[in-house]
Coordinates of C-alpha atoms in Angstrom, one line a residue:
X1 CA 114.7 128.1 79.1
X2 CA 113.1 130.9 80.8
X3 CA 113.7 129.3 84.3
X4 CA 117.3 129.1 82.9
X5 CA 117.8 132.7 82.1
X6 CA 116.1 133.6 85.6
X7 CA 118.2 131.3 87.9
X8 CA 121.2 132.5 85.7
X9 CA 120.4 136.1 86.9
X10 CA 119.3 135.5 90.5
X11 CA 122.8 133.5 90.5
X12 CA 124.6 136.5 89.6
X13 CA 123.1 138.9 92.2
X14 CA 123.4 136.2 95.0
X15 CA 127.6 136.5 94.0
X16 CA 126.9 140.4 93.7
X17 CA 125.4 140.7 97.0
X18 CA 128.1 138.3 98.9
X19 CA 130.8 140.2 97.7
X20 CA 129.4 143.3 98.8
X21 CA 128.6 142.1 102.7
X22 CA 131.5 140.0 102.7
X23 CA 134.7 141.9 100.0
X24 CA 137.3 139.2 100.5
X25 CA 140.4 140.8 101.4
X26 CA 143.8 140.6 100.2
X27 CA 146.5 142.5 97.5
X28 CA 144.8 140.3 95.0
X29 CA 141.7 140.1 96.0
X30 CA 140.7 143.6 96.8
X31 CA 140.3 145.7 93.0
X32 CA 138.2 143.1 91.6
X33 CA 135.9 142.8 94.8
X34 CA 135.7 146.7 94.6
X35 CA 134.9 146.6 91.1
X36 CA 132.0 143.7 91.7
X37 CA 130.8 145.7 94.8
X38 CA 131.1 149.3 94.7
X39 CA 128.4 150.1 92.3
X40 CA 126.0 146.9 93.0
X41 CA 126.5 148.0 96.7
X42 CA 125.3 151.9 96.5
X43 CA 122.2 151.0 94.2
X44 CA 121.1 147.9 96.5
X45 CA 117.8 149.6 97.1
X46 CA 117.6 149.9 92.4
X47 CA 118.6 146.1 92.7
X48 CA 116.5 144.9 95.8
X49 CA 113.4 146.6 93.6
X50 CA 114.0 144.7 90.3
X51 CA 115.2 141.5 92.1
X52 CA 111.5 141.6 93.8
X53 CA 109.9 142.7 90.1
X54 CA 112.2 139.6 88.7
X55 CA 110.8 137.5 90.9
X56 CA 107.4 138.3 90.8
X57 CA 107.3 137.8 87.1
X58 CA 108.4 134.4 87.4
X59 CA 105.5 133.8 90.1
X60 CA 103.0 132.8 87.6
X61 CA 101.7 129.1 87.0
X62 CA 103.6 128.1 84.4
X63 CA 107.0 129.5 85.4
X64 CA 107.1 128.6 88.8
X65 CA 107.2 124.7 88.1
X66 CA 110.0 122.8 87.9
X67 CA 113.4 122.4 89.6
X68 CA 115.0 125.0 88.2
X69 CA 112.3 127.5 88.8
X70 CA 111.6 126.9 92.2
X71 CA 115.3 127.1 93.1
X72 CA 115.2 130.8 91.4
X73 CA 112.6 131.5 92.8
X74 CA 114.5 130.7 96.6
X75 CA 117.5 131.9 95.6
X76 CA 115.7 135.7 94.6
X77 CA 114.3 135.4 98.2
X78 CA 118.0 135.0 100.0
X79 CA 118.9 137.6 97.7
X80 CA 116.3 140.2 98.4
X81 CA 117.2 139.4 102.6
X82 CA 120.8 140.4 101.8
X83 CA 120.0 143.2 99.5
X84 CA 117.1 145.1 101.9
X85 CA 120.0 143.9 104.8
X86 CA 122.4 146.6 102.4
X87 CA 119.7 149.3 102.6
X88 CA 119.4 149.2 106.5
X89 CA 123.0 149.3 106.4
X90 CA 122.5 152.8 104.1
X91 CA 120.0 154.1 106.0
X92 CA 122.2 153.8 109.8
X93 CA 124.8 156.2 107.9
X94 CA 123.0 159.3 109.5
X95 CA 123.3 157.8 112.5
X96 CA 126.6 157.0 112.4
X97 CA 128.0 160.1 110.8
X98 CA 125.9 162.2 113.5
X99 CA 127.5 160.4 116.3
X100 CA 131.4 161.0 115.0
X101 CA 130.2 164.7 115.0
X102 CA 129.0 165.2 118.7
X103 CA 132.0 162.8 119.4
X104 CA 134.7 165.2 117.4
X105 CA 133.4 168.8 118.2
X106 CA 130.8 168.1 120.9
X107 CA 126.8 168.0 121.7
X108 CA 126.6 171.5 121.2
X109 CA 128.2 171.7 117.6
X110 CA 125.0 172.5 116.4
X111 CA 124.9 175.7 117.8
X112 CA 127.4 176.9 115.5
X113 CA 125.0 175.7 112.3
X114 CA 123.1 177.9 110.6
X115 CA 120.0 176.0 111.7
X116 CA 120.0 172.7 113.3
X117 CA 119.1 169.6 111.5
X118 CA 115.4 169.1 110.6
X119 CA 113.7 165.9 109.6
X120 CA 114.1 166.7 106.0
X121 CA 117.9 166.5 106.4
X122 CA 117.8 163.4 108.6
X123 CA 115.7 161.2 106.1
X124 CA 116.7 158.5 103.5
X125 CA 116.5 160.5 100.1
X126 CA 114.5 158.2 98.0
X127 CA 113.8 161.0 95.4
X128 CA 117.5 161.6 94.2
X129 CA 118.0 157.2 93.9
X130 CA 115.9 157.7 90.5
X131 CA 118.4 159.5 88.8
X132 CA 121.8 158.6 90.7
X133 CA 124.2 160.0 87.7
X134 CA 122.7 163.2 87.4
X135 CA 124.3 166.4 88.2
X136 CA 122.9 169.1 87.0
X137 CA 121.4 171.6 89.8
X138 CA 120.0 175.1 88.5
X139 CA 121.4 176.1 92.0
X140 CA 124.7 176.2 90.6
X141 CA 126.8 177.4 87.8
X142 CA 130.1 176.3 86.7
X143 CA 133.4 178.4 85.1
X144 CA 135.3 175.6 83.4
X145 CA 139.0 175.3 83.0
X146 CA 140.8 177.5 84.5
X147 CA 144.4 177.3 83.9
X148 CA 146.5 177.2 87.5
X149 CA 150.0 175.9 86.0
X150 CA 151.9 175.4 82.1
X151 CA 150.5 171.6 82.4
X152 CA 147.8 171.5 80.0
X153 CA 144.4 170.4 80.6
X154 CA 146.1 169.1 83.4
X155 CA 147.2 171.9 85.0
X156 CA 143.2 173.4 84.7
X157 CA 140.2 173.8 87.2
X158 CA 136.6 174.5 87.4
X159 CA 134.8 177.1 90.0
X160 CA 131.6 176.2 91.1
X161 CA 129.2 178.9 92.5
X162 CA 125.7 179.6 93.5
X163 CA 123.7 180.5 89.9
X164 CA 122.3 183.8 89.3
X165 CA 124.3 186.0 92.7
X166 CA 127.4 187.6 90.5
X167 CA 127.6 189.5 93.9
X168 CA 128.9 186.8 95.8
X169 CA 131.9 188.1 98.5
X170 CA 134.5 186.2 101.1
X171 CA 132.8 183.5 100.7
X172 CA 134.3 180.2 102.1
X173 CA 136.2 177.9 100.1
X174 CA 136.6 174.3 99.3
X175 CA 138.6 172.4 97.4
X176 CA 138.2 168.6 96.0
X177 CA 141.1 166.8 94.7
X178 CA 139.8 163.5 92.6
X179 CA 141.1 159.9 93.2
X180 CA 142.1 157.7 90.3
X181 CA 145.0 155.9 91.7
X182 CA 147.1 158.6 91.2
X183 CA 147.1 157.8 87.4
X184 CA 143.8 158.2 86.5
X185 CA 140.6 160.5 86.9
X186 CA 139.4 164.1 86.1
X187 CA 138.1 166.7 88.1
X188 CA 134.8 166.3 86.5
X189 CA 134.1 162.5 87.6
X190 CA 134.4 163.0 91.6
X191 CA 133.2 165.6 94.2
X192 CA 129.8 166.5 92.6
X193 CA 127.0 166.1 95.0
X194 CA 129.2 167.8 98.0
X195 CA 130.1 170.6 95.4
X196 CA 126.9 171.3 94.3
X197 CA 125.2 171.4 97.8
X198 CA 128.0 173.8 99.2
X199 CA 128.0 175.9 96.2
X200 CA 124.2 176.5 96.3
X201 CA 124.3 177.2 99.7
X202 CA 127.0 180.1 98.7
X203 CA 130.5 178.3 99.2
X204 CA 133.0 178.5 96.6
X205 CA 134.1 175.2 95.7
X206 CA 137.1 174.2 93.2
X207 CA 137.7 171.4 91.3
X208 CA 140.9 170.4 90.2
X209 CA 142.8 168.4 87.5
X210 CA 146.4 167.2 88.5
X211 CA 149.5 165.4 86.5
X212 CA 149.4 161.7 86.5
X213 CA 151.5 158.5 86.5
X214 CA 152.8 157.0 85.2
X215 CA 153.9 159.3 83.0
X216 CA 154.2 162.1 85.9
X217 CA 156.3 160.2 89.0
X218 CA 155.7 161.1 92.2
X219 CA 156.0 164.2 93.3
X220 CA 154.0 165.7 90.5
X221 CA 150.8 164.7 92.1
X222 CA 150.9 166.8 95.4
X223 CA 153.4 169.6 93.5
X224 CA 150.4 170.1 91.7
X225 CA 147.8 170.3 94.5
X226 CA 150.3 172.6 96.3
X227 CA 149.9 174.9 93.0
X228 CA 146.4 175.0 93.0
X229 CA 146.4 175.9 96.7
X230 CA 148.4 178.9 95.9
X231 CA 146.4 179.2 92.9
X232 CA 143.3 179.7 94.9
X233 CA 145.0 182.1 97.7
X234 CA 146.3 184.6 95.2
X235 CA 143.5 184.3 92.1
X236 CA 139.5 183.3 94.3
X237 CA 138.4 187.0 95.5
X238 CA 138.2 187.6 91.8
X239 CA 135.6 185.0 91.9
X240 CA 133.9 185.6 95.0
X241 CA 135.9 184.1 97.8
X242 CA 137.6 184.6 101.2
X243 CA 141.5 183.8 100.4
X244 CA 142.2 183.2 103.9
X245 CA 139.8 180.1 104.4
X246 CA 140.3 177.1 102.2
X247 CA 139.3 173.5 103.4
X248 CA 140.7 170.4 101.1
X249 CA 138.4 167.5 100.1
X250 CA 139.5 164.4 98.2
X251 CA 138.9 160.6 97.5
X252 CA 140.9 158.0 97.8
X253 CA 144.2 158.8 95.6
X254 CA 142.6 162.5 96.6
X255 CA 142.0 161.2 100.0
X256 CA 146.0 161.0 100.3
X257 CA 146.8 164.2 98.5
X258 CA 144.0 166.5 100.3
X259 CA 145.6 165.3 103.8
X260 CA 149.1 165.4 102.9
X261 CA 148.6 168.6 101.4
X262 CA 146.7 169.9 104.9
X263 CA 150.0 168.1 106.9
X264 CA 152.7 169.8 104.7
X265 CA 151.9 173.4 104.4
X266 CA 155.1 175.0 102.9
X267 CA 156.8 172.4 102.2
X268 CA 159.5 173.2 100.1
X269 CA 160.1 169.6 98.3
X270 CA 156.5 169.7 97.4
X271 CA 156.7 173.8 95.7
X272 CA 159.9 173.8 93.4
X273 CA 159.8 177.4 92.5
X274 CA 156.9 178.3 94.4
X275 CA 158.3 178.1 97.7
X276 CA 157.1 180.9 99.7
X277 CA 153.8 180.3 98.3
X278 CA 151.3 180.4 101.3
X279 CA 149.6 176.4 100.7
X280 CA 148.0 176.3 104.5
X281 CA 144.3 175.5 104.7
X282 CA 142.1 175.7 107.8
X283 CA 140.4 171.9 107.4
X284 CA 141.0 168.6 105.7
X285 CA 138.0 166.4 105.0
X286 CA 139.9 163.2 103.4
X287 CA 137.1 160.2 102.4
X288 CA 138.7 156.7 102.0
X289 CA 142.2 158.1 102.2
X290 CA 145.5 156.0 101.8
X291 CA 147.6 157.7 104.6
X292 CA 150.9 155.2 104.7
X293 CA 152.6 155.2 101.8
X294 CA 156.1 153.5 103.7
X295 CA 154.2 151.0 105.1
X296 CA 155.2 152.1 108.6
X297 CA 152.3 151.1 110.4
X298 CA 153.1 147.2 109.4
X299 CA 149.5 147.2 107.7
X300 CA 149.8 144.1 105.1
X301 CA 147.3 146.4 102.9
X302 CA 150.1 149.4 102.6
X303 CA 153.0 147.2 102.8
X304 CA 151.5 145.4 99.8
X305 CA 150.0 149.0 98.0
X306 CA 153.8 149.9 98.5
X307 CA 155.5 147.2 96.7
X308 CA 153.2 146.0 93.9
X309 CA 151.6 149.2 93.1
X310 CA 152.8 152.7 94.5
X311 CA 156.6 151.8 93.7
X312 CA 156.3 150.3 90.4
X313 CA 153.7 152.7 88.8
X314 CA 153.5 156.2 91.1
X315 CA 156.9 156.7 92.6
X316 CA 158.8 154.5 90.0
X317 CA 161.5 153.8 92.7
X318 CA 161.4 151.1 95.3
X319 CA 161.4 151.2 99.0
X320 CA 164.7 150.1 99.7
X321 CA 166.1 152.5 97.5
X322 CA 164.4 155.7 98.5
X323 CA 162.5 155.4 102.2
X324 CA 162.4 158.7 102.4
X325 CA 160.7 159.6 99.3
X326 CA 157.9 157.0 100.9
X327 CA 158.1 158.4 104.1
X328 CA 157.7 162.5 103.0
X329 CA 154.9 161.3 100.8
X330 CA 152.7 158.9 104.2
X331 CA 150.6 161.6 106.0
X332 CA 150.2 159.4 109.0
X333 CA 154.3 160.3 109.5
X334 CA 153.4 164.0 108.5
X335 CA 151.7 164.5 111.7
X336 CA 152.0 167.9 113.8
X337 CA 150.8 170.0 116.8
X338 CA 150.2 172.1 114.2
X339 CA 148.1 169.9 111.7
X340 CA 144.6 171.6 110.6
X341 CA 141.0 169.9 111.8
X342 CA 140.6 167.1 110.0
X343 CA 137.2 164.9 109.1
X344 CA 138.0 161.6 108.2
X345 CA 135.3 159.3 106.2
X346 CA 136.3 155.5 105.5
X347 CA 134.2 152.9 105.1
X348 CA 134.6 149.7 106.6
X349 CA 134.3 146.9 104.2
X350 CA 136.7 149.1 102.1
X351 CA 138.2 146.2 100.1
X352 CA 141.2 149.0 98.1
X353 CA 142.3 150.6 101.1
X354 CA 142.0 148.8 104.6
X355 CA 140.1 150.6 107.6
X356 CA 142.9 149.9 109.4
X357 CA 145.1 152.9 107.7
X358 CA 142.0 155.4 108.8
X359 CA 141.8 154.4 112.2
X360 CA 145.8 154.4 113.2
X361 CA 145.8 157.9 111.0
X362 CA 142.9 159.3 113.1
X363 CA 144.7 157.3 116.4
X364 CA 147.5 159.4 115.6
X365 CA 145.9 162.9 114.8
X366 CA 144.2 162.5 118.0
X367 CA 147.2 161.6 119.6
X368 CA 149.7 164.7 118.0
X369 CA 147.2 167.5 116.6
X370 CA 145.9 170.4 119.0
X371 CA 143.1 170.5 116.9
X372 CA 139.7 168.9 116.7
X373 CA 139.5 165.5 114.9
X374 CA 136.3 163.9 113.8
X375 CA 136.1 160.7 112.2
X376 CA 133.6 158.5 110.6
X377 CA 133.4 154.7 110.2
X378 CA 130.2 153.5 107.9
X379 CA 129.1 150.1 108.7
X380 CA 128.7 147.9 105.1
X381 CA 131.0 150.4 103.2
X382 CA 132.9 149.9 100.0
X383 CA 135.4 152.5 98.5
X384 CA 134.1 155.0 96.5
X385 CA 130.6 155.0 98.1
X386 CA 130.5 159.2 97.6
X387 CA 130.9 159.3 93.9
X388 CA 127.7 158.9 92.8
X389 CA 123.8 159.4 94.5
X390 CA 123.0 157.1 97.0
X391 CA 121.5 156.7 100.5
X392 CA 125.2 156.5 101.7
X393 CA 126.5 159.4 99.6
X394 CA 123.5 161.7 100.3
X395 CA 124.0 161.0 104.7
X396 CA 127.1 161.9 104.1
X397 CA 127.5 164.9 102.1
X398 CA 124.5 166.4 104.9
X399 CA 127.4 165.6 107.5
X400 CA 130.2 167.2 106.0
X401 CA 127.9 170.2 105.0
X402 CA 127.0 170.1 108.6
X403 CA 130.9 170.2 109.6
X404 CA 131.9 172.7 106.9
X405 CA 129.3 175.0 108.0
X406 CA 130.1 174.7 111.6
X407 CA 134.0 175.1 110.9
X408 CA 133.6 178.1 108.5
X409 CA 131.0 180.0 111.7
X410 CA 133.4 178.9 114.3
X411 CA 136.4 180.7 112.2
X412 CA 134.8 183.3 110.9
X413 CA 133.1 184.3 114.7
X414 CA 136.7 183.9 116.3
X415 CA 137.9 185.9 113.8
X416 CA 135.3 188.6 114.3
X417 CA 136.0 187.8 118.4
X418 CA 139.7 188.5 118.3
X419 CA 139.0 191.9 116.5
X420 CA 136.3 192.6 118.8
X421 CA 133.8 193.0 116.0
X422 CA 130.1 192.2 117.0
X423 CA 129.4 189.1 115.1
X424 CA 125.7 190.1 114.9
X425 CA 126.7 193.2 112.7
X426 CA 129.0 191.4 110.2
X427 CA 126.7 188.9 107.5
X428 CA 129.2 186.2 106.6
X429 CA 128.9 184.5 103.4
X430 CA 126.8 180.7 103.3
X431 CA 125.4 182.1 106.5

């Protein structure tokens, strides 16, 4: 019966660990694969370490005889090849995220940093894999719910900021935007391990709640973003920082709103009674975006998002009836001269959202913008790789730390340039 239990278990991890090197695709196909992969896929290295402990108890005279046994006992072997094949595929994220950078801004973005990368932020973290749901950092302290609109605890935001320095001035700003499908989620769930590094490093970083479907149609969702952006502009110097340099962060559903909030600044459809509200911000760093809400781009991933999900639950009209509504709300058809820098992360065995929609957005940006695009494709990837501590999540929140602080010195420096200030007598904040 043992033998049973442990050939019933390495069974399991061998379906666990197929689905997460090879997520069938498909309308159908594609939430349950995420839901079997996402989390099995970022703790491969936890699952790889009791597969080999599993196995290794069953080693022993008496367990290792019979049919049953022995086929376990192979079958815990494929699986640990396909699960230490997942950690090498965690581990080449550095690598990877590294390369988009000197691709997007150049070999010499490092020379904006603060410090160029040393081995310390290069290396897998194997420390913070022992405790991948915990958040707490002394670094940083946290102002809860904040009310920006009338919408209840919907309408509120937290303001994380580096503990113990109630002295803190202009510093930079960023704020995350949580996914959810547009209809679920809280600004407490997503965002964390980027927050927390960028707050105790000095940056301001918000945190917001938003209205959801289906009980909130489409456009509640970005009018709300739109109102925390002007939120932040009028309300963050009271908190310690610079109201003329925001960047926008989000997942998934967030991914969508960050960047179609960073495409539309102004946009009077999206600020009913805030209209001259100033809703620009000077980056967009969207991970695992959807960016085609028309289905434009002929993708059979947003054509069938559109139909079976967006129009029945989040817009609550259909596509023949209202193309334009689908159209305003698709950042890929948003795209301007004048669009902000952009960093987009995606991953590429995203099973929710298809690659494809990242890499004809970014095709596009590159195409349109005037500004710098840098973009990011992790080898192995799921959705939702970020959420939690992982190899994956901890490369990439050193990469976009790495952009922020090279975007925030480059504007800050031209800033000083074009008032011909010396930078080396100004101290900036996060410097």
């Amino acid at each position: 019966m043992v033998s049973v239990s442990f050939l019933s278990r390495q069974s399991v991890i061998a379906a666990l660990t197929a689905n997460s090197l090879r997520p069938p695709r498909g309308q159908r196909a594609g939430v349950p694969s995420f839901a079997a992969g996402w989390l099995f896929g970022e703790t491969a290295p936890q699952m790889l370490a009791l597969t080999a402990l599993d196995a290794a108890a069953h080693l022993t005279k008496g367990r290792r005889s019979g049919l049953r046994a022995k086929a376990g006992l192979a079958l815990a072997g494929a699986n640990a090849l396909g699960l230490a094949h997942m950690v090498r595929q965690s581990r080449r994220a550095v690598g990877v995220l590294d390369d988009a950078l000197v691709e997007g801004l150049g070999v010499d973005y490092v020379e904006q940093l603060d410090a160029a990368p040393d081995p310390a932020d290069l290396a897998t973290p194997w420390r913070s894999l022992a405790r991948p749901f915990d958040f707490r950092d002394d670094a940083v302290r946290v102002i809860r719910n904040l009310p920006y609109s009338e919408a209840g605890r919907r309408g509120h935001l937290d303001i994380y900021l580096p503990a113990g320095d109630d002295a803190i001035k202009d510093a930079p700003v960023l704020l995350q935007v949580h996914g959810g499908a547009w209809s679920l989620g809280a600004k407490e769930h997503q965002g964390r391990p980027l927050m927390n590094r960028m707050a105790a490093k000095g940056w301001v970083c918000v945190a917001i709640n938003y209205r959801l479907a289906p009980r909130n149609p489409w456009p509640a969702h970005i009018v709300d973003v739109k109102r925390a952006i002007a939120w932040v502009r009028e309300n963050i110097a009271d908190h310690g920082g610079d109201p003329d340099y925001l960047v926008i962060t989000g997942g998934s559903a967030g991914g969508h709103l960050a960047a179609l909030a960073a495409l539309t600044p102004g946009d009077p459809q999206f600020q009913p009674g805030f209209e001259d509200a100033d809703t620009s911000v000077q980056a967009a760093v969207p991970f695992y975006g959807v960016y085609d809400f028309a289905g434009s781009t002929g993708l059979a991933n947003a054509i069938g998002m559109r139909d079976a999900f967006l129009g029945p639950r989040v817009i609550q009209t259909t596509w023949t009836d209202a193309p334009d509504v689908y159209e305003a709300a698709s950042p890929i058809l948003r795209i301007t001269p004048d669009a902000p820098d952009f960093f987009v992360i995606h991953g590429e065995l995203d099973s929710l959202v298809a690659v494809d929609q990242a890499r004809l957005f970014v095709a596009e940006l590159r195409r349109t913008s005037e500004k710098s695009v840098v973009y990011a494709e992790l080898p192995g990837t799921q959705h939702a790789f970020d959420v939690f501590h992982s190899i994956r999540s901890a490369h990439a929140v050193r990469a976009v730390d790495r952009y922020l602080t090279w975007h925030w010195n480059t504007w800050r420096h031209g800033l000083e340039a074009d008032s011909g200030v010396d930078p080396t007598e100004v101290d900036g904040a996060a410097s």
